[in-house]
Amino acid sequence: MIKEEKLNLIILLVLFVIPFLAYLFNEPYLTTLTTKIVILSIAGIGLNFILGYGGLVSFGHAAFFGIGGYVTGILASHAQNSEQMFFFLQFDGSNQILFIWLISIIICSFIALLIGYFSLRTSGVYFIMITLAFAQMLYYFSISWPAYGGEDGLSIYVRNVFPFFNTMNPINFYFICFTWLLIFLTILKIILNSSFGLVLKACKENEERVKSIGINPFNIKLISFVFSGAITGLAGSLYTDLNRFVSPSVLSWQMSGEIMVLVILGGVARLYGPILGAVFYIILEQTLGGVSENWQFWLGLIIILEVLYARAGIMSLFLKDSKS
Amino acid sequence: MTISLFIEQILNGLQFGVMLFLMSAGLTLVFGVMGLINLAHGSFYMIGAFAAALFAELTGSFLIAMIASFVAALFAGALTELIIIRKIYKRDHLDQVLATFALILLFSEGIRWIFGAYPLYLDIPNSLSSSFNLPFEIIYSKYRMMIILVGIIIAIILYFLISKTLIGIRIKAGQNDREMIGALGVDVTKLYTIVFSLGAALAGLAGALIGAIQSVEVGMGEPVLILAFVVIVIGGIGSIKGAFVGALLVGITDTMGRFLLPSFFSYFFDNASATSIGSSIASMSIYILMATVLIFKPSGLYGVKK
Amino acid sequence: MSKNSILIVLLILIIGGGTYYYLEKQKKDDVVKVGMITTLSGGGSGLGIDVRDGFLLAVKDNKNIQVLVKDDQRKPDIAVQLADKMTQSDKVDVLTGIIWSNLAMAVVPAAVNQDIVYLSPNAGPSALAGKGCHKNYFNVAWQNDNLHEAAGGYANSAGYKNTFILAPNYPAGKDALTGYKRFFKGNLAGELYTKLGQKDYAAEIAQIRASGADSIFFFLPGGMGIGFMKQYAQSGIDLPVVGPAFSFDQGILKAVGDAALGVKNTSQWSKDLDNEANKKFVSEFKSTYGRLPSLYASQGYDTGMLLLSALRNSSISDKDGFRNALKVADFSSTRGKFKFASNQHPIQDIYVREVIKEGDILTNKIVSIGLKDRSNAYVDACSLK
């Protein structure tokens, strides 16, 4: 049993070492798989920020994950075919990954602002469902909008370009994603320890108290929601580059559910919880999938046991002083 | 477009709405009384349909199949409640989401394990397979008419059950103050089991009724589950009346959207793009409805403000 | 949990992983590795299971073929990752198995560009048949439009003048209606796109009734089609219905029930096709798996037979020779005649089948040929010769 800080460090170290081991054993797929873990962790961390610390259970984070993914796919496909974007934009898209990240973050923030502005009027289960409603609208739109492939999705064939690095090399791309993970972990740690973070946590506990000190909790929650959407959106952008492909399935409610399951599985309101959740989920999916055709049955069973007996998520299994 | 077609579509919307009500009634009660978010409610819908298909094949009787669906879902509900659900009432909503999500996996793969990967056969009885001739040259399916009737009868029974009987009073008391009814000597654990199983049974019956005209297959419950959540959120959680109104609203919006929007857009576009755009917006229509309702009434139409 | 038990678990994992890895590497190099990515769990898994069973039946006697089967859960991102795993870690020579067009679009372009041969046992999106065709991509089933085109052709010969057509609102649905219209010469009484996954068609059927159509064509795969056919039969409308085989195939017919009786559907294969290969396939499939084979099983089987024929006539180490051997298609297909067009999609007869009852079991029998030696509409757009 160890302290949380120590466990966090171990998690990062393991993630850091895996690609080298994979290289050593000539198993490049292990790197790809770990990249997926890292990307899903980023999406989970984004959700956990509002879900764990702000008590806002969004069942529509696939919206941001998907939009980040589609922004990336659309910009890249235009750049590859040198087609102009829409009829009024004199712009051919781009395959520069830095630029794509910027646009993804801006667009996801904007969408999160819109969704958040309307959704945050509600609370509790109503909030869960209204965020789902917005995500579903986008999902059905993406299926039936023919310009970018509809349900067939959009292939971009090669990853977007990062200065000085060949992103098609799995290890390079892995460390790009890993760096983003570190960046967001750092930023979130700073925010959570700042007065903003304290107010956000206070909103979860007692909104009236927040109001009484002259702060409008709506604004705090909206800013956090936008920030959370931007992080998840960036994860979506990376996911498109990982697969060199994007399709409406990243906007589906199952995707929202999967991100949420990672967060809860790992341990809500623990900064590194979603990472452990993602590791656990992917390992289960990979190993059970090889053992039995009915692997989802066993996955369900294991998750139920986890909920019943590891009450505060997997993180708590390793920790001495469980917070719950 | 003729009047008779329009009325027929309204009836279709009504039938869809009534079916959604059967699904939502249990969901809204379980949430209202026990505070439980039950994602696995769609699994009972599926279990009901599979039980009906099995018994229809064994006995050849549609009525027995329907009873079997109700009973099977009732037992599945009771069993789930006794083994798992009662351990998580007091938990965070998030734990409930995770546990019931896992139950979906368990039920879906379990059913597929037993019954195989292809859809099963379940059809309506011959006596109901023809149509009525109503006034204004409306032709309407007897079976769908029966679904509407069954749904309305169940709605009325539920209304009396909750407003006039002892168990209903306890359920309502439970919604208002959970600690209090326990203190008054009501066996809360038993009450919870009853409410949960009854909700599951209604979902099972809905699954069988609908399975007979759609398809009986693994994964049939989840799309309906999402719709049922939309319904109870529009109606206001915990309110049977809200679930009824919400279900009809969703049913009619969806059906009329599919019917009217493509022809509406054909005034502006050529036929192929009009049907394509129209049906895209139609598939978003109920979510637009839900978002609009929640923006103006954040706790749904009949919800209690907390 | 104590520190020691965690350590022990870790140790076991490491030793187990190492042993597994060692054993994997020990496998011989002269085998041909085939990676099969297909849908084995969740909705639509029946199709993947049939393709897999058909394929494995075909290659079961060949000890040099090692087949790696993985479940894509019908999710495109999972399919891409499995393809990455199979090409990067398992170093497969051939990929196959994908059922759905959207998954094929996610996997195939990248795989064929890495010089992996892909044999499609089911999906044939138009994007991979025209400009996007590739020397490493072979479609053993059909180009997506084929069965719908044959339905259009059949509608002409049956004398339909005013057809109501409907399909789900997604790319394959639009391709289906386009394919039908490409051959159908009459008028359209109505054209509808329904929601993907929709199961209730009361609203659409009411419109059909009001439209004055003389016939109906629909493409609604899976549970959608079951719902439509049952509700249509109950509606009392008595117009003839034509559709592609997907809604009337062996696996699904039982669920549609008597509502399907008499419906004409178009298919490149049928259980009662009179040729040696097909007879052998049907009887072996029945005795091995204890059920009647479906269209998908026949496609999986043909894919396996094609691969065997190419391996007989060439070596996998000589990629050009292997591709040429594939393109010759020197195998006896369960559909009788089979050869590849220049864009490596089949040229084959598309039959019109009718749903009948054999004793208690619903099945199909061939009534006529919808289109003879049909290639596809995209051959000219493909640069392959």
PDB file of N, CA, C and O in Angstrom, chain A residues 22-59:
ATOM      1  N   ALA A  22       8.509  -2.449 -25.951  1.00  0.00           N
ATOM      2  CA  ALA A  22       7.880  -2.929 -27.177  1.00  0.00           C
ATOM      3  C   ALA A  22       8.896  -2.960 -28.311  1.00  0.00           C
ATOM      4  O   ALA A  22       8.942  -3.896 -29.108  1.00  0.00           O
ATOM      5  N   TYR A  23       9.738  -1.944 -28.348  1.00  0.00           N
ATOM      6  CA  TYR A  23      10.760  -1.865 -29.395  1.00  0.00           C
ATOM      7  C   TYR A  23      11.759  -3.005 -29.225  1.00  0.00           C
ATOM      8  O   TYR A  23      12.142  -3.685 -30.178  1.00  0.00           O
ATOM      9  N   LEU A  24      12.146  -3.208 -27.972  1.00  0.00           N
ATOM     10  CA  LEU A  24      13.123  -4.245 -27.650  1.00  0.00           C
ATOM     11  C   LEU A  24      12.618  -5.631 -28.061  1.00  0.00           C
ATOM     12  O   LEU A  24      13.347  -6.432 -28.637  1.00  0.00           O
ATOM     13  N   PHE A  25      11.344  -5.884 -27.778  1.00  0.00           N
ATOM     14  CA  PHE A  25      10.772  -7.190 -28.088  1.00  0.00           C
ATOM     15  C   PHE A  25      10.193  -7.250 -29.496  1.00  0.00           C
ATOM     16  O   PHE A  25       9.535  -8.223 -29.847  1.00  0.00           O
ATOM     17  N   ASN A  26      10.387  -6.160 -30.269  1.00  0.00           N
ATOM     18  CA  ASN A  26       9.866  -6.101 -31.627  1.00  0.00           C
ATOM     19  C   ASN A  26       8.359  -6.352 -31.674  1.00  0.00           C
ATOM     20  O   ASN A  26       7.871  -7.170 -32.436  1.00  0.00           O
ATOM     21  N   GLU A  27       7.639  -5.656 -30.807  1.00  0.00           N
ATOM     22  CA  GLU A  27       6.179  -5.762 -30.792  1.00  0.00           C
ATOM     23  C   GLU A  27       5.585  -4.372 -30.976  1.00  0.00           C
ATOM     24  O   GLU A  27       5.012  -3.800 -30.043  1.00  0.00           O
ATOM     25  N   PRO A  28       5.707  -3.802 -32.181  1.00  0.00           N
ATOM     26  CA  PRO A  28       5.280  -2.402 -32.339  1.00  0.00           C
ATOM     27  C   PRO A  28       3.807  -2.182 -32.003  1.00  0.00           C
ATOM     28  O   PRO A  28       3.413  -1.079 -31.636  1.00  0.00           O
ATOM     29  N   TYR A  29       3.012  -3.261 -32.078  1.00  0.00           N
ATOM     30  CA  TYR A  29       1.589  -3.062 -31.806  1.00  0.00           C
ATOM     31  C   TYR A  29       1.349  -2.661 -30.353  1.00  0.00           C
ATOM     32  O   TYR A  29       0.411  -1.924 -30.046  1.00  0.00           O
ATOM     33  N   LEU A  30       2.219  -3.137 -29.478  1.00  0.00           N
ATOM     34  CA  LEU A  30       2.080  -2.775 -28.061  1.00  0.00           C
ATOM     35  C   LEU A  30       2.141  -1.259 -27.898  1.00  0.00           C
ATOM     36  O   LEU A  30       1.422  -0.672 -27.090  1.00  0.00           O
ATOM     37  N   THR A  31       2.996  -0.629 -28.692  1.00  0.00           N
ATOM     38  CA  THR A  31       3.089   0.830 -28.648  1.00  0.00           C
ATOM     39  C   THR A  31       1.786   1.461 -29.104  1.00  0.00           C
ATOM     40  O   THR A  31       1.267   2.389 -28.471  1.00  0.00           O
ATOM     41  N   THR A  32       1.221   0.940 -30.193  1.00  0.00           N
ATOM     42  CA  THR A  32      -0.048   1.471 -30.689  1.00  0.00           C
ATOM     43  C   THR A  32      -1.135   1.341 -29.622  1.00  0.00           C
ATOM     44  O   THR A  32      -1.895   2.272 -29.377  1.00  0.00           O
ATOM     45  N   LEU A  33      -1.147   0.179 -28.979  1.00  0.00           N
ATOM     46  CA  LEU A  33      -2.158  -0.061 -27.955  1.00  0.00           C
ATOM     47  C   LEU A  33      -1.992   0.908 -26.783  1.00  0.00           C
ATOM     48  O   LEU A  33      -2.962   1.444 -26.253  1.00  0.00           O
ATOM     49  N   THR A  34      -0.743   1.117 -26.395  1.00  0.00           N
ATOM     50  CA  THR A  34      -0.496   2.038 -25.292  1.00  0.00           C
ATOM     51  C   THR A  34      -0.843   3.468 -25.701  1.00  0.00           C
ATOM     52  O   THR A  34      -1.310   4.258 -24.881  1.00  0.00           O
ATOM     53  N   THR A  35      -0.631   3.787 -26.983  1.00  0.00           N
ATOM     54  CA  THR A  35      -1.040   5.107 -27.461  1.00  0.00           C
ATOM     55  C   THR A  35      -2.540   5.274 -27.277  1.00  0.00           C
ATOM     56  O   THR A  35      -3.010   6.323 -26.836  1.00  0.00           O
ATOM     57  N   LYS A  36      -3.279   4.221 -27.593  1.00  0.00           N
ATOM     58  CA  LYS A  36      -4.733   4.288 -27.414  1.00  0.00           C
ATOM     59  C   LYS A  36      -5.068   4.530 -25.941  1.00  0.00           C
ATOM     60  O   LYS A  36      -5.938   5.342 -25.619  1.00  0.00           O
ATOM     61  N   ILE A  37      -4.351   3.813 -25.065  1.00  0.00           N
ATOM     62  CA  ILE A  37      -4.586   4.006 -23.633  1.00  0.00           C
ATOM     63  C   ILE A  37      -4.363   5.454 -23.246  1.00  0.00           C
ATOM     64  O   ILE A  37      -5.171   6.073 -22.553  1.00  0.00           O
ATOM     65  N   VAL A  38      -3.259   6.025 -23.749  1.00  0.00           N
ATOM     66  CA  VAL A  38      -2.923   7.404 -23.381  1.00  0.00           C
ATOM     67  C   VAL A  38      -3.995   8.368 -23.900  1.00  0.00           C
ATOM     68  O   VAL A  38      -4.437   9.275 -23.189  1.00  0.00           O
ATOM     69  N   ILE A  39      -4.441   8.149 -25.139  1.00  0.00           N
ATOM     70  CA  ILE A  39      -5.443   9.059 -25.717  1.00  0.00           C
ATOM     71  C   ILE A  39      -6.762   8.967 -24.950  1.00  0.00           C
ATOM     72  O   ILE A  39      -7.358   9.986 -24.591  1.00  0.00           O
ATOM     73  N   LEU A  40      -7.197   7.732 -24.667  1.00  0.00           N
ATOM     74  CA  LEU A  40      -8.436   7.591 -23.896  1.00  0.00           C
ATOM     75  C   LEU A  40      -8.273   8.186 -22.500  1.00  0.00           C
ATOM     76  O   LEU A  40      -9.213   8.747 -21.946  1.00  0.00           O
ATOM     77  N   SER A  41      -7.050   8.080 -21.947  1.00  0.00           N
ATOM     78  CA  SER A  41      -6.800   8.688 -20.637  1.00  0.00           C
ATOM     79  C   SER A  41      -7.006  10.186 -20.711  1.00  0.00           C
ATOM     80  O   SER A  41      -7.601  10.785 -19.809  1.00  0.00           O
ATOM     81  N   ILE A  42      -6.501  10.813 -21.784  1.00  0.00           N
ATOM     82  CA  ILE A  42      -6.660  12.264 -21.900  1.00  0.00           C
ATOM     83  C   ILE A  42      -8.146  12.610 -21.962  1.00  0.00           C
ATOM     84  O   ILE A  42      -8.612  13.522 -21.264  1.00  0.00           O
ATOM     85  N   ALA A  43      -8.897  11.851 -22.785  1.00  0.00           N
ATOM     86  CA  ALA A  43     -10.347  12.096 -22.859  1.00  0.00           C
ATOM     87  C   ALA A  43     -10.979  11.939 -21.484  1.00  0.00           C
ATOM     88  O   ALA A  43     -11.805  12.748 -21.058  1.00  0.00           O
ATOM     89  N   GLY A  44     -10.569  10.900 -20.761  1.00  0.00           N
ATOM     90  CA  GLY A  44     -11.113  10.653 -19.430  1.00  0.00           C
ATOM     91  C   GLY A  44     -10.743  11.741 -18.446  1.00  0.00           C
ATOM     92  O   GLY A  44     -11.564  12.169 -17.639  1.00  0.00           O
ATOM     93  N   ILE A  45      -9.506  12.201 -18.540  1.00  0.00           N
ATOM     94  CA  ILE A  45      -9.074  13.272 -17.641  1.00  0.00           C
ATOM     95  C   ILE A  45      -9.904  14.521 -17.874  1.00  0.00           C
ATOM     96  O   ILE A  45     -10.306  15.215 -16.933  1.00  0.00           O
ATOM     97  N   GLY A  46     -10.193  14.791 -19.156  1.00  0.00           N
ATOM     98  CA  GLY A  46     -11.039  15.937 -19.479  1.00  0.00           C
ATOM     99  C   GLY A  46     -12.403  15.803 -18.828  1.00  0.00           C
ATOM    100  O   GLY A  46     -12.904  16.742 -18.201  1.00  0.00           O
ATOM    101  N   LEU A  47     -13.006  14.616 -18.935  1.00  0.00           N
ATOM    102  CA  LEU A  47     -14.323  14.406 -18.341  1.00  0.00           C
ATOM    103  C   LEU A  47     -14.247  14.444 -16.818  1.00  0.00           C
ATOM    104  O   LEU A  47     -15.075  15.052 -16.147  1.00  0.00           O
ATOM    105  N   ASN A  48     -13.214  13.827 -16.284  1.00  0.00           N
ATOM    106  CA  ASN A  48     -13.066  13.732 -14.830  1.00  0.00           C
ATOM    107  C   ASN A  48     -12.982  15.119 -14.183  1.00  0.00           C
ATOM    108  O   ASN A  48     -13.396  15.315 -13.052  1.00  0.00           O
ATOM    109  N   PHE A  49     -12.443  16.072 -14.940  1.00  0.00           N
ATOM    110  CA  PHE A  49     -12.303  17.424 -14.390  1.00  0.00           C
ATOM    111  C   PHE A  49     -13.661  17.972 -13.958  1.00  0.00           C
ATOM    112  O   PHE A  49     -13.786  18.518 -12.850  1.00  0.00           O
ATOM    113  N   ILE A  50     -14.688  17.828 -14.818  1.00  0.00           N
ATOM    114  CA  ILE A  50     -15.997  18.331 -14.398  1.00  0.00           C
ATOM    115  C   ILE A  50     -16.790  17.287 -13.624  1.00  0.00           C
ATOM    116  O   ILE A  50     -17.541  17.609 -12.733  1.00  0.00           O
ATOM    117  N   LEU A  51     -16.583  16.001 -13.983  1.00  0.00           N
ATOM    118  CA  LEU A  51     -17.382  14.960 -13.344  1.00  0.00           C
ATOM    119  C   LEU A  51     -16.908  14.711 -11.917  1.00  0.00           C
ATOM    120  O   LEU A  51     -17.692  14.687 -10.967  1.00  0.00           O
ATOM    121  N   GLY A  52     -15.608  14.566 -11.773  1.00  0.00           N
ATOM    122  CA  GLY A  52     -15.079  14.234 -10.466  1.00  0.00           C
ATOM    123  C   GLY A  52     -15.022  15.432  -9.541  1.00  0.00           C
ATOM    124  O   GLY A  52     -15.416  15.356  -8.384  1.00  0.00           O
ATOM    125  N   TYR A  53     -14.533  16.547 -10.073  1.00  0.00           N
ATOM    126  CA  TYR A  53     -14.309  17.694  -9.201  1.00  0.00           C
ATOM    127  C   TYR A  53     -15.491  18.634  -9.167  1.00  0.00           C
ATOM    128  O   TYR A  53     -15.745  19.304  -8.170  1.00  0.00           O
ATOM    129  N   GLY A  54     -16.250  18.718 -10.310  1.00  0.00           N
ATOM    130  CA  GLY A  54     -17.361  19.652 -10.342  1.00  0.00           C
ATOM    131  C   GLY A  54     -18.718  18.986 -10.147  1.00  0.00           C
ATOM    132  O   GLY A  54     -19.729  19.658 -10.079  1.00  0.00           O
ATOM    133  N   GLY A  55     -18.736  17.642 -10.099  1.00  0.00           N
ATOM    134  CA  GLY A  55     -20.000  16.946  -9.905  1.00  0.00           C
ATOM    135  C   GLY A  55     -20.933  17.054 -11.104  1.00  0.00           C
ATOM    136  O   GLY A  55     -22.130  16.831 -10.986  1.00  0.00           O
ATOM    137  N   LEU A  56     -20.393  17.397 -12.284  1.00  0.00           N
ATOM    138  CA  LEU A  56     -21.235  17.526 -13.466  1.00  0.00           C
ATOM    139  C   LEU A  56     -21.073  16.268 -14.315  1.00  0.00           C
ATOM    140  O   LEU A  56     -20.055  16.075 -14.965  1.00  0.00           O
ATOM    141  N   VAL A  57     -22.089  15.392 -14.290  1.00  0.00           N
ATOM    142  CA  VAL A  57     -21.975  14.126 -15.001  1.00  0.00           C
ATOM    143  C   VAL A  57     -22.414  14.331 -16.452  1.00  0.00           C
ATOM    144  O   VAL A  57     -23.592  14.354 -16.759  1.00  0.00           O
ATOM    145  N   SER A  58     -21.446  14.508 -17.337  1.00  0.00           N
ATOM    146  CA  SER A  58     -21.776  14.696 -18.742  1.00  0.00           C
ATOM    147  C   SER A  58     -21.810  13.345 -19.439  1.00  0.00           C
ATOM    148  O   SER A  58     -20.833  12.615 -19.446  1.00  0.00           O
ATOM    149  N   PHE A  59     -22.957  13.032 -20.048  1.00  0.00           N
ATOM    150  CA  PHE A  59     -23.100  11.792 -20.804  1.00  0.00           C
ATOM    151  C   PHE A  59     -22.977  12.113 -22.291  1.00  0.00           C
ATOM    152  O   PHE A  59     -23.429  11.375 -23.131  1.00  0.00           O
TER     153      PHE A  59
END
